[in-house]
Short mmCIF file of C-alpha atoms in Angstrom, two decimals:
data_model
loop_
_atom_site.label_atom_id
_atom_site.label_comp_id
_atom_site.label_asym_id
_atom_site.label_seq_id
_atom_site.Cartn_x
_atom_site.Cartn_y
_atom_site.Cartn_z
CA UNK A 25 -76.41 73.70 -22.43
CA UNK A 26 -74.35 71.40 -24.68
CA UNK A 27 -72.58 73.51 -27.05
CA UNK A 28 -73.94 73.69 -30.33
CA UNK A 29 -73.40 75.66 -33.55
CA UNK A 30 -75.10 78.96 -33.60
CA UNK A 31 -78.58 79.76 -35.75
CA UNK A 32 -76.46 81.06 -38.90
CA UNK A 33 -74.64 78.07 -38.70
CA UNK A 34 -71.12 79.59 -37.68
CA UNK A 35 -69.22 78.37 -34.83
CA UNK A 36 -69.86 80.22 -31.52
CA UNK A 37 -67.87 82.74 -30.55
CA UNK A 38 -65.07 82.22 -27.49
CA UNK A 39 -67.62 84.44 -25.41
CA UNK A 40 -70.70 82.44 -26.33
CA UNK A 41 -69.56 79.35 -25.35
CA UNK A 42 -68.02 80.23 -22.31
CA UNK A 43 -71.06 81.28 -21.07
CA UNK A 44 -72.91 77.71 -22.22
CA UNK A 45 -70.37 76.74 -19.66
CA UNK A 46 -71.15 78.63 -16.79
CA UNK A 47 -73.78 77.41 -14.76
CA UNK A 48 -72.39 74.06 -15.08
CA UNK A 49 -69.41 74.87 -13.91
CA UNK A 50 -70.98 76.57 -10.93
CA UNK A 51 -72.55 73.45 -10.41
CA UNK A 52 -69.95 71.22 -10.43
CA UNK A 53 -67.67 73.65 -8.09
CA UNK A 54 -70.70 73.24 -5.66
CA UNK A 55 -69.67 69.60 -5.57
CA UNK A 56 -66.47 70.30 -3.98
CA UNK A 57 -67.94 72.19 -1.17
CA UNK A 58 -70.50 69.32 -0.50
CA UNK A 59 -67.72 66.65 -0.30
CA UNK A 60 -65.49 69.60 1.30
CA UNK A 61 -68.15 69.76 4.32
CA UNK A 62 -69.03 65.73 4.89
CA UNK A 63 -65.10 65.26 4.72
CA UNK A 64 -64.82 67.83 7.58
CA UNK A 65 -67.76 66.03 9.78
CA UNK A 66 -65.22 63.41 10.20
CA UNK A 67 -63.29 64.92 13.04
CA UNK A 68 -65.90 66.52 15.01
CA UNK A 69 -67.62 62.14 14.09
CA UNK A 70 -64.18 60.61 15.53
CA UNK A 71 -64.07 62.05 18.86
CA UNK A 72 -67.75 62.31 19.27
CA UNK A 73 -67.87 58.34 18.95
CA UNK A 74 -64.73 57.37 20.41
CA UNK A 75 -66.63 58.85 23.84
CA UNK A 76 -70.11 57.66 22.57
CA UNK A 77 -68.33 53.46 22.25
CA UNK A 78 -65.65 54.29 24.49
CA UNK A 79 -63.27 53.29 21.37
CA UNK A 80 -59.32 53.27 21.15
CA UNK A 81 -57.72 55.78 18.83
CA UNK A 82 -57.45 52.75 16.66
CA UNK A 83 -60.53 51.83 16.93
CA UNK A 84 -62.06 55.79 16.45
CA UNK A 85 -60.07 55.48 13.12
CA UNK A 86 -61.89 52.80 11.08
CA UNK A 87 -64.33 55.75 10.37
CA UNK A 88 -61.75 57.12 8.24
CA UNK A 89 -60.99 53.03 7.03
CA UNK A 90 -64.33 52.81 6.35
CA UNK A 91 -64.74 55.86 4.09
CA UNK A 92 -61.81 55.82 2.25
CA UNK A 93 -61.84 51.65 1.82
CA UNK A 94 -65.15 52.96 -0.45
CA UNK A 95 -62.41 55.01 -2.78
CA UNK A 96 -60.63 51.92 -3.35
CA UNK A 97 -63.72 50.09 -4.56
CA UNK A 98 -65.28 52.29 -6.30
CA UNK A 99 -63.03 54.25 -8.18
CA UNK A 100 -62.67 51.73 -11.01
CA UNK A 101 -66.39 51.06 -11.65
CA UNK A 102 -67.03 54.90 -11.22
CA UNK A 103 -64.22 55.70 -14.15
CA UNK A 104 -66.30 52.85 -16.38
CA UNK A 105 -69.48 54.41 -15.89
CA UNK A 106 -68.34 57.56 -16.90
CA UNK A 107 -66.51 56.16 -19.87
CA UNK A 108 -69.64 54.56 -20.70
CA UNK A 109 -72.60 57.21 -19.88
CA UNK A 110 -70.53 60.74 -19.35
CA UNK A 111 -69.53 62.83 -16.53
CA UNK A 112 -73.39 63.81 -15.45
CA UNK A 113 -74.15 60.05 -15.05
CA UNK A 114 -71.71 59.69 -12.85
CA UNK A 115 -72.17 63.04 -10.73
CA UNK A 116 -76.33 61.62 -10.49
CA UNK A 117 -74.92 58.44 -8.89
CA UNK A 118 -72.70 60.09 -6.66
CA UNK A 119 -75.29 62.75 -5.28
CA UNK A 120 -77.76 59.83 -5.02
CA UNK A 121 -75.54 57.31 -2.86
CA UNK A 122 -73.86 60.81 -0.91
CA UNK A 123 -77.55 61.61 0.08
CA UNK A 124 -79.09 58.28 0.89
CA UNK A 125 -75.72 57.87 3.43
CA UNK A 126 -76.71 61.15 4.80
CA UNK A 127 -80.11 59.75 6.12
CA UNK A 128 -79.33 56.37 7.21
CA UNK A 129 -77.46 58.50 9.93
CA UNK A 130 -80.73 58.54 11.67
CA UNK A 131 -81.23 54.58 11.50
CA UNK A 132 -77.85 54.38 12.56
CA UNK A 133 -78.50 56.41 15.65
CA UNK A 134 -81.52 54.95 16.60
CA UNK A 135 -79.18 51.37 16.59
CA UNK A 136 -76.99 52.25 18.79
CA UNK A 137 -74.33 50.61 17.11
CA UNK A 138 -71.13 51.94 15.99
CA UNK A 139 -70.79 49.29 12.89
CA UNK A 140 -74.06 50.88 11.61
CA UNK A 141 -72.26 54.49 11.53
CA UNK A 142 -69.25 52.90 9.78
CA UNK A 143 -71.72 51.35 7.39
CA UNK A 144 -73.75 54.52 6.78
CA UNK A 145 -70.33 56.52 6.12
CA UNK A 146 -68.73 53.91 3.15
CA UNK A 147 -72.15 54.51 1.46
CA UNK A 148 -71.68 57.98 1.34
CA UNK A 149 -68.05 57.87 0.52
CA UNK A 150 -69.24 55.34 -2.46
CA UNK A 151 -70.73 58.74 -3.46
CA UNK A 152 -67.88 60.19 -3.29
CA UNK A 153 -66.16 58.55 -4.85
CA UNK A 154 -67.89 59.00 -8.07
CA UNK A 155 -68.30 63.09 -7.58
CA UNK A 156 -64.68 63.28 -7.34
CA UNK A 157 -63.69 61.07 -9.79
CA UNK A 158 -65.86 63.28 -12.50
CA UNK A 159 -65.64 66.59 -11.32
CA UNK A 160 -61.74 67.11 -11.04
CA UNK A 161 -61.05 65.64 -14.27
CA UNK A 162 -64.15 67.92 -15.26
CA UNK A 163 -63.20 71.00 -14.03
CA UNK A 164 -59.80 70.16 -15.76
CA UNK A 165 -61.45 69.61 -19.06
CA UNK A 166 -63.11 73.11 -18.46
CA UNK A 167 -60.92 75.72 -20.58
CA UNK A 168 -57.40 75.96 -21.79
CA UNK A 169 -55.15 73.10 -20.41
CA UNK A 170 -52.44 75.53 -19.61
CA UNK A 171 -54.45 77.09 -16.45
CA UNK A 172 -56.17 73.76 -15.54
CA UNK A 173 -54.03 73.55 -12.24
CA UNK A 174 -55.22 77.08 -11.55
CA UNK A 175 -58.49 76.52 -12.39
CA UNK A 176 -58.92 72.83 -10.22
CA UNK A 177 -57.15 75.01 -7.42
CA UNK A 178 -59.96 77.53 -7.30
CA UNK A 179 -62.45 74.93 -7.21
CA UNK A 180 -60.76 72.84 -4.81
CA UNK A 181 -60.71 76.60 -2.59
CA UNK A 182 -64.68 75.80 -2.00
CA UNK A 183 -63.82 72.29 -0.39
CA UNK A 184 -61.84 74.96 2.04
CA UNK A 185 -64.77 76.72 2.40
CA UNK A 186 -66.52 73.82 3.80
CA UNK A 187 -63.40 73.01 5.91
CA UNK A 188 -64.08 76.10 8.17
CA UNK A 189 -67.85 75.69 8.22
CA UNK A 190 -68.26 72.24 9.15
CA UNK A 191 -66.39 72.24 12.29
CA UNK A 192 -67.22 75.58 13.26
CA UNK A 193 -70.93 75.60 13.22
CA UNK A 194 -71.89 72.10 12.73
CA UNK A 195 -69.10 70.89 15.17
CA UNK A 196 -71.33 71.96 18.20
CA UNK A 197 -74.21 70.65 17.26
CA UNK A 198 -72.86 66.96 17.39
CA UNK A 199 -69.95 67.25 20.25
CA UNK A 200 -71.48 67.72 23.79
CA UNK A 201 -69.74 68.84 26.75
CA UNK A 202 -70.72 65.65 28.60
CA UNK A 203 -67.33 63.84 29.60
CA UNK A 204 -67.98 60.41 31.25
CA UNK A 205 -64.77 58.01 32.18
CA UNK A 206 -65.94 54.38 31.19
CA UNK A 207 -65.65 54.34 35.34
CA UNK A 208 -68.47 56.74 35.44
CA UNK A 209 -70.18 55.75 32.89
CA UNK A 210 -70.38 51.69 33.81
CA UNK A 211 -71.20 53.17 37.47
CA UNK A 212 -74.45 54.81 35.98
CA UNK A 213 -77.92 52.92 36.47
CA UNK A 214 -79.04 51.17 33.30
CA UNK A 215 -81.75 53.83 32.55
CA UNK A 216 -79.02 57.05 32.98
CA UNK A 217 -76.62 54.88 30.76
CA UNK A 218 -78.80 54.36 28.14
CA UNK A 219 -80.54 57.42 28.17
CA UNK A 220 -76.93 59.07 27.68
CA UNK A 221 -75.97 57.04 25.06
CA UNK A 222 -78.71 57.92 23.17
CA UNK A 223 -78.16 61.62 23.48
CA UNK A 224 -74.66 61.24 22.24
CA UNK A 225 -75.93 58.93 19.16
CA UNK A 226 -79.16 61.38 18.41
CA UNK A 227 -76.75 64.69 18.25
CA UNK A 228 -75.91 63.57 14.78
CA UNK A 229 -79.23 62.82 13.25
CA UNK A 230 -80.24 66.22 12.39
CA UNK A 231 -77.53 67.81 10.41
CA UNK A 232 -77.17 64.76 8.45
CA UNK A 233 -80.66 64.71 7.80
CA UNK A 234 -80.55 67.69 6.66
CA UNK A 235 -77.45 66.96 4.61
CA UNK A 236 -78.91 64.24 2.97
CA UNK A 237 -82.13 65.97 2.06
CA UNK A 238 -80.18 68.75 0.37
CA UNK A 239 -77.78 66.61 -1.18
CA UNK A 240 -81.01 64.81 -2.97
CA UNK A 241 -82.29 68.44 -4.10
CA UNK A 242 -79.40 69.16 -5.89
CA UNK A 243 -79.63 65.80 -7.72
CA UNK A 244 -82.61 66.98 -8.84
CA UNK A 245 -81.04 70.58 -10.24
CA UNK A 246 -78.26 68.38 -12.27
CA UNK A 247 -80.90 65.86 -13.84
CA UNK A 248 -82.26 69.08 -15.44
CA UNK A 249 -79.47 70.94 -16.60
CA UNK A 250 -78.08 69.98 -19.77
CA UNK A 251 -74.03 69.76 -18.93
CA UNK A 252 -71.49 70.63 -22.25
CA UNK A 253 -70.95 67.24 -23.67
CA UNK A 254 -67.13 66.64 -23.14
CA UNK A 255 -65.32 64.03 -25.44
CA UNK A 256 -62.13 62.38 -24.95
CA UNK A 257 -59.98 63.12 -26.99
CA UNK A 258 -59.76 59.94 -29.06
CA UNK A 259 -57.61 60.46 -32.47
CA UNK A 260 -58.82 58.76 -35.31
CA UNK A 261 -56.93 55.37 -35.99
CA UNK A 262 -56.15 55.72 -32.47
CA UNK A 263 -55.89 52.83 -30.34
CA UNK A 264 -59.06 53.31 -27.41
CA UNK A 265 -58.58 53.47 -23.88
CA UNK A 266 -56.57 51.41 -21.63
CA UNK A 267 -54.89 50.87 -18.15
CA UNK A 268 -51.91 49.29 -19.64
CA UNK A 269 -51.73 53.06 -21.78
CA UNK A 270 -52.71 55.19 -19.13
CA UNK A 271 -49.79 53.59 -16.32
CA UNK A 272 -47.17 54.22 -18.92
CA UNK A 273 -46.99 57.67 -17.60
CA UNK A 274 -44.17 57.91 -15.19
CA UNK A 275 -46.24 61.37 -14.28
CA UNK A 276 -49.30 59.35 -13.63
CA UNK A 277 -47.41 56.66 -11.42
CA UNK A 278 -45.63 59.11 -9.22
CA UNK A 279 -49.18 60.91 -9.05
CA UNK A 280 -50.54 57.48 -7.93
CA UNK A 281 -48.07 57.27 -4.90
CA UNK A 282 -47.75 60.70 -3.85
CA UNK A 283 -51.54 61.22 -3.99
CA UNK A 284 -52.07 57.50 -1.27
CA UNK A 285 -49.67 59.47 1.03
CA UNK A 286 -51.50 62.97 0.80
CA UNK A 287 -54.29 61.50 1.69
CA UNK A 288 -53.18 59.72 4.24
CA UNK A 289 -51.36 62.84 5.96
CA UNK A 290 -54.20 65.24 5.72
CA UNK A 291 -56.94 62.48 7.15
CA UNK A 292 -53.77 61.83 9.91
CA UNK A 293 -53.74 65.66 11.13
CA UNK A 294 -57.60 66.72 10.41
CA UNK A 295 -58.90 63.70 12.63
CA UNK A 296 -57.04 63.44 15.43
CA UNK A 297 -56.82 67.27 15.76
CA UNK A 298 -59.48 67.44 18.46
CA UNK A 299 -56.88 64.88 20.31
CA UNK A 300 -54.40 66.45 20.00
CA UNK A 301 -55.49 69.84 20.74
CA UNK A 302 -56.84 68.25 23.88
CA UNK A 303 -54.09 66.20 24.81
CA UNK A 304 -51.03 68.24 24.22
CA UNK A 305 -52.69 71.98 25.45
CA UNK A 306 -54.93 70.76 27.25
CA UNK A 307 -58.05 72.73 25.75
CA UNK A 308 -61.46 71.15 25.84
CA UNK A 309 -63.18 69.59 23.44
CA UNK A 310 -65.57 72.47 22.40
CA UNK A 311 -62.47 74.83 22.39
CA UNK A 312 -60.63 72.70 20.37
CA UNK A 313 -63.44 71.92 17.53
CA UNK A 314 -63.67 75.87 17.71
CA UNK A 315 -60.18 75.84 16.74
CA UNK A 316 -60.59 72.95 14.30
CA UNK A 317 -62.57 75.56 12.35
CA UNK A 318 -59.94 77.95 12.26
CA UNK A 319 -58.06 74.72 10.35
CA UNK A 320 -60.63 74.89 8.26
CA UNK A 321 -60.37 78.29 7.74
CA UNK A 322 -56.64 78.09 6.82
CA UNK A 323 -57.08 75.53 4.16
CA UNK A 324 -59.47 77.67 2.40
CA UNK A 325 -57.27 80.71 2.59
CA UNK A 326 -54.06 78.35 1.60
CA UNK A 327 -56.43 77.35 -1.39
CA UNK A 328 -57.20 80.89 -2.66
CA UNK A 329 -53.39 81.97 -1.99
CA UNK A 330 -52.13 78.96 -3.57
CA UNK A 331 -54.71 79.74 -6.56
CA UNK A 332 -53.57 83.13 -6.63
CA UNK A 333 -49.42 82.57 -6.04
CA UNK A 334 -49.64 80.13 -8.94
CA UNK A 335 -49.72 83.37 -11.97
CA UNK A 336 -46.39 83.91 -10.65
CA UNK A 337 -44.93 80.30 -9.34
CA UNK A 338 -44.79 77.42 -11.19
CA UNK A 339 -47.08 75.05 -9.36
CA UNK A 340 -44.54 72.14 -8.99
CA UNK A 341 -42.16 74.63 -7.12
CA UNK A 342 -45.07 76.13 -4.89
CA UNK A 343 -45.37 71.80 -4.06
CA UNK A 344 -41.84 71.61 -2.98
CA UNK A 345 -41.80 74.83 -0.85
CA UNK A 346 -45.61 74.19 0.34
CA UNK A 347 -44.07 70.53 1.39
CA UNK A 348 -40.53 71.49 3.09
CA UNK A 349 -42.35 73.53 5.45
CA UNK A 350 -44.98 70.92 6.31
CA UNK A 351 -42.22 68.92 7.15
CA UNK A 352 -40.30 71.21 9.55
CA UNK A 353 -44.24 72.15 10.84
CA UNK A 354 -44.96 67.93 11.34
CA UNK A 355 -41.46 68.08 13.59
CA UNK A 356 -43.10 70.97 16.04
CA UNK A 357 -46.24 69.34 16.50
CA UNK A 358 -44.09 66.30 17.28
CA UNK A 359 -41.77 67.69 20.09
CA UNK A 360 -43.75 71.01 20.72
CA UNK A 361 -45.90 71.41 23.97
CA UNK A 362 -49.38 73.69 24.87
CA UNK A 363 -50.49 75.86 21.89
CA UNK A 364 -47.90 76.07 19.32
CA UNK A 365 -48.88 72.45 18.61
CA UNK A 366 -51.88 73.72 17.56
CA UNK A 367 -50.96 76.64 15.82
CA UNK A 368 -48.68 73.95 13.96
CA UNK A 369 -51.36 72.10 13.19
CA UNK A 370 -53.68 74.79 11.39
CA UNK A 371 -50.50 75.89 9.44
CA UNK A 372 -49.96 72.57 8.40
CA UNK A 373 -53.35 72.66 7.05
CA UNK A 374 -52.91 76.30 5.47
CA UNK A 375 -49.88 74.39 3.63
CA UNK A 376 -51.86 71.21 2.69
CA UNK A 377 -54.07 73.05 0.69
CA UNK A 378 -52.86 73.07 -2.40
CA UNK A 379 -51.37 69.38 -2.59
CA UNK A 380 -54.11 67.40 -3.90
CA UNK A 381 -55.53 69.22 -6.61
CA UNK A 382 -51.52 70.19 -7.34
CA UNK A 383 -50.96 66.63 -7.46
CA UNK A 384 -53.80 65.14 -9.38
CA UNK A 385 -53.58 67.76 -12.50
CA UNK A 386 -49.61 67.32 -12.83
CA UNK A 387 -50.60 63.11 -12.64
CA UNK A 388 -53.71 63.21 -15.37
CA UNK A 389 -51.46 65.39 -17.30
CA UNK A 390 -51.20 64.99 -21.02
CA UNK A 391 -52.90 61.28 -20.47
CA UNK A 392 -55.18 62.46 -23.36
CA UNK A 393 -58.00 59.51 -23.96
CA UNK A 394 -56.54 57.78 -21.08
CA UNK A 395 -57.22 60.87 -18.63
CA UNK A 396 -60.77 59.15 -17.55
CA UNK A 397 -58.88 56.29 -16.55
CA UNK A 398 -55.76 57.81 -14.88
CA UNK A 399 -58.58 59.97 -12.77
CA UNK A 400 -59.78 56.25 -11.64
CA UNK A 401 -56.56 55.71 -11.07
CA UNK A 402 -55.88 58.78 -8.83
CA UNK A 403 -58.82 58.45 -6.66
CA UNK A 404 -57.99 54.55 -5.59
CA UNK A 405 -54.95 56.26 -4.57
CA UNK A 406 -57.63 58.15 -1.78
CA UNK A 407 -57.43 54.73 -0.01
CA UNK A 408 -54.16 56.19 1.39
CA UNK A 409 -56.72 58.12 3.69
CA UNK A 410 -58.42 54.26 5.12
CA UNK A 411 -54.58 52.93 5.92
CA UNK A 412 -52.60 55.41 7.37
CA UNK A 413 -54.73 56.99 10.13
CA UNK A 414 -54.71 53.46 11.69
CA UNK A 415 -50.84 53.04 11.37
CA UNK A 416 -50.62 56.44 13.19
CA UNK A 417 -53.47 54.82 16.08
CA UNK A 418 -51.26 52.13 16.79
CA UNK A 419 -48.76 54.18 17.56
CA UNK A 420 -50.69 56.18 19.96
CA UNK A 421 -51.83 53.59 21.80
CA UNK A 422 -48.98 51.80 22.20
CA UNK A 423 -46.50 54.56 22.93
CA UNK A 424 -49.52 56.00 25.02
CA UNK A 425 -48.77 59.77 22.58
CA UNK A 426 -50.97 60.97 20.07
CA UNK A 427 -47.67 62.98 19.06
CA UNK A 428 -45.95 60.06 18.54
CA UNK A 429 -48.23 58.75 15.83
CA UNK A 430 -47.76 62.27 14.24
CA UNK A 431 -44.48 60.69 12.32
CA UNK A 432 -47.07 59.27 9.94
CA UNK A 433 -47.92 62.41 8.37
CA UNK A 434 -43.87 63.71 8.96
CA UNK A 435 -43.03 60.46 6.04
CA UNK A 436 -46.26 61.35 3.87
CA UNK A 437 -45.17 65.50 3.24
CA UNK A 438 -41.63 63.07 2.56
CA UNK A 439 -42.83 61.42 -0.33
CA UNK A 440 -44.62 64.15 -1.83
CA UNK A 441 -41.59 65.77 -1.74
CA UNK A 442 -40.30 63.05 -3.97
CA UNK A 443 -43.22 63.08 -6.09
CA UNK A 444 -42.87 66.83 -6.75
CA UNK A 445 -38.55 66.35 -7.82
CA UNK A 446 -39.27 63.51 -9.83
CA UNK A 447 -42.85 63.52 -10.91
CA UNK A 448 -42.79 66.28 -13.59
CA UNK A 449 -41.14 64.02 -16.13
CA UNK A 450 -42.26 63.68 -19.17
CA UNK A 451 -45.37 60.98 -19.65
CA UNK A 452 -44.81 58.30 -22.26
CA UNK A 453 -48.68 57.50 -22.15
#
């Protein structure tokens, strides 16, 4: 569906080529609910193993390290692939790694061993890695540049899609209402103890089977389908390419930082939701992965209001109100007791929404030929989500208070604040 001069030989029409454009754009949206709904496995995953290996909260939170550790990596080889070969190579990679991840859940189960789980996970995120890093610049690409935040916002709205699904229907599948003390558990005979612990580990085969396998299908569909050939746009004469180029935006820089510590806050709240939920009102674990959906649910709506609120706000102003209030929100789920932590929480997350696709179109902005590159950039920056959840588990466990830990994300919503006063400058890319 590349475009391509009409029959007579005149240019296409405005309505023509839009709708060359369609179906891979539907496509490519479908990417963000796919990431959307692995992304929000994560904190049903956390608890679900922390009880499984009778982990620490710091301990629970290398399974965020270990998927956002793969951003890091493989955000720079991702952006030179697609520099090299296009966006749909890199998409075909992504969907390939995403998928094969998927399945070696079911290896990993049958192990028995937590560092197998951790391994399966940074192979998927190596997929992810490379979906995100094409399809936000992508979507971006997709139409006029004045309406690209608006545009990356409404795709970004089907990653909040998946944030209500996941949890809510797929959360019960893997969480069991089984609670064993390590007391209890050690006290069992060896055949009860291991027949339990493979119940807990099995729970999670199936839907990521089932993941994977669908995940490979849709490979298939984009291998297929021709996707509009999109060029950088490379003046003649022009010097090509180049970090150096790309890093002399001040926009890009601030995008750099403020997208490491939005990360980092929205991995923070997400996975140690069920913990806290549990911990501070004192809800069970299926109660509070029912309410983990409605988090979900709130950071699809904030997507769709944020997409919508955006004809009328400029987004950089919608940032700075979206991130005052997280801020007074982080300081009630921090001193609050019973549910209004929780409804903090899931407003936190209805104000979240709208940060990361906010921040990565105002930090590619105006990059030109270096916007492949600042993308790169932008997703290393997703490593934000591998170091702070453990800063906010030592905390726990050492102040023995999941709330306390919750000052993490309370400094993250901080610097965003930052980034949105001082990162609208003008670039000097």
């Amino acid at each position: 569906m590349a475009l391509s001069p009409q029959s007579n030989g005149q240019t296409p029409t405005v309505s023509n080529a839009t709708k060359n454009w369609i179906f891979p754009f539907i496509l490519v949206t479908s990417l963000f609910f796919f990431w959307g709904f692995v992304h929000n496995l994560d904190p049903i995953l956390i608890p679900h193993l922390r009880k499984a290996f009778n982990l620490t909260d710091l301990q629970s939170s290398l399974v965020d390290s270990s998927v956002f550790i793969a951003y890091f990596v493989m955000a720079l080889p991702a952006g030179y692939i697609m520099r090299k070969y296009g966006y749909k190579s890199g998409i075909m990679i992504g969907l390939i790694l995403f998928g094969t991840g998927s399945i070696l859940f079911v290896p990993a189960a049958n192990s028995l061993q937590y560092i197998y789980f951790l391994g399966a996970l940074f192979i998927i995120a190596c997929g992810l890695t490379f979906l995100e890093t094409a399809a936000n610049p992508y979507v971006t690409i997709l139409g006029p540049s004045e309406t690209a935040t608006k545009r990356l916002n409404f795709s970004q709205s089907f990653n909040g899609l998946a944030a209500f699904i996941a949890p809510a229907y797929i959360g019960p599948m893997i969480l069991s209402d089984k609670n064993y003390t390590q007391a209890q558990i050690e006290a069992m005979a060896p055949a009860v103890k291991h027949a339990y612990l493979v119940s807990e580990a099995a729970s999670v085969k199936m839907p990521y089977l089932i993941l994977g396998l669908i995940i490979l299908a849709v490979a298939v569909v984009f291998y297929f389908t021709n996707m509009p050939d999109v060029k950088d746009e490379d003046k003649e004469g022009e010097d090509g390419a180049s970090f150096v180029g790309a890093l002399k935006s001040m926009r890009l820089r601030w995008g750099i930082l403020a997208q490491f510590f939005y990360v980092g806050a929205q991995v923070c709240v997400g996975s140690f939701f069920i913990k806290m939920a549990t911990t501070s009102a004192g809800i069970d674990e299926d109660t509070a992965a029912t309410y983990l959906g409605f988090y979900g649910l709130a950071f699809m709506l904030g997507r769709f209001v944020g997409t919508f609120l955006m004809q009328y706000i400029n987004p950089r102003k919608l940032l700075i109100a979206y991130t005052v209030i997280n801020i007074g929100l982080s300081i009630v789920a921090m001193t609050g007791t019973g549910m209004i932590v929780v409804y903090s929480l899931i407003a936190i997350a209805f104000f979240m929404s709208i940060m990361f696709p906010t921040i990565f179109s105002m930090g590619i902005e105006g990059l030109g030929h270096n916007t492949k590159i600042g993308s790169s950039l932008i997703v290393m920056s997703i490593v934000g989500g591998a170091f702070l959840p453990p800063i906010l588990g030592v905390i726990s466990d050492k102040t023995a208070s999941i709330q306390n830990g919750y000052i993490v994300p309370l400094v993250c919503f901080l610097v965003i604040l930052l980034f949105a006063f001082n990162g609208h400058k003008a670039n000097k890319a």
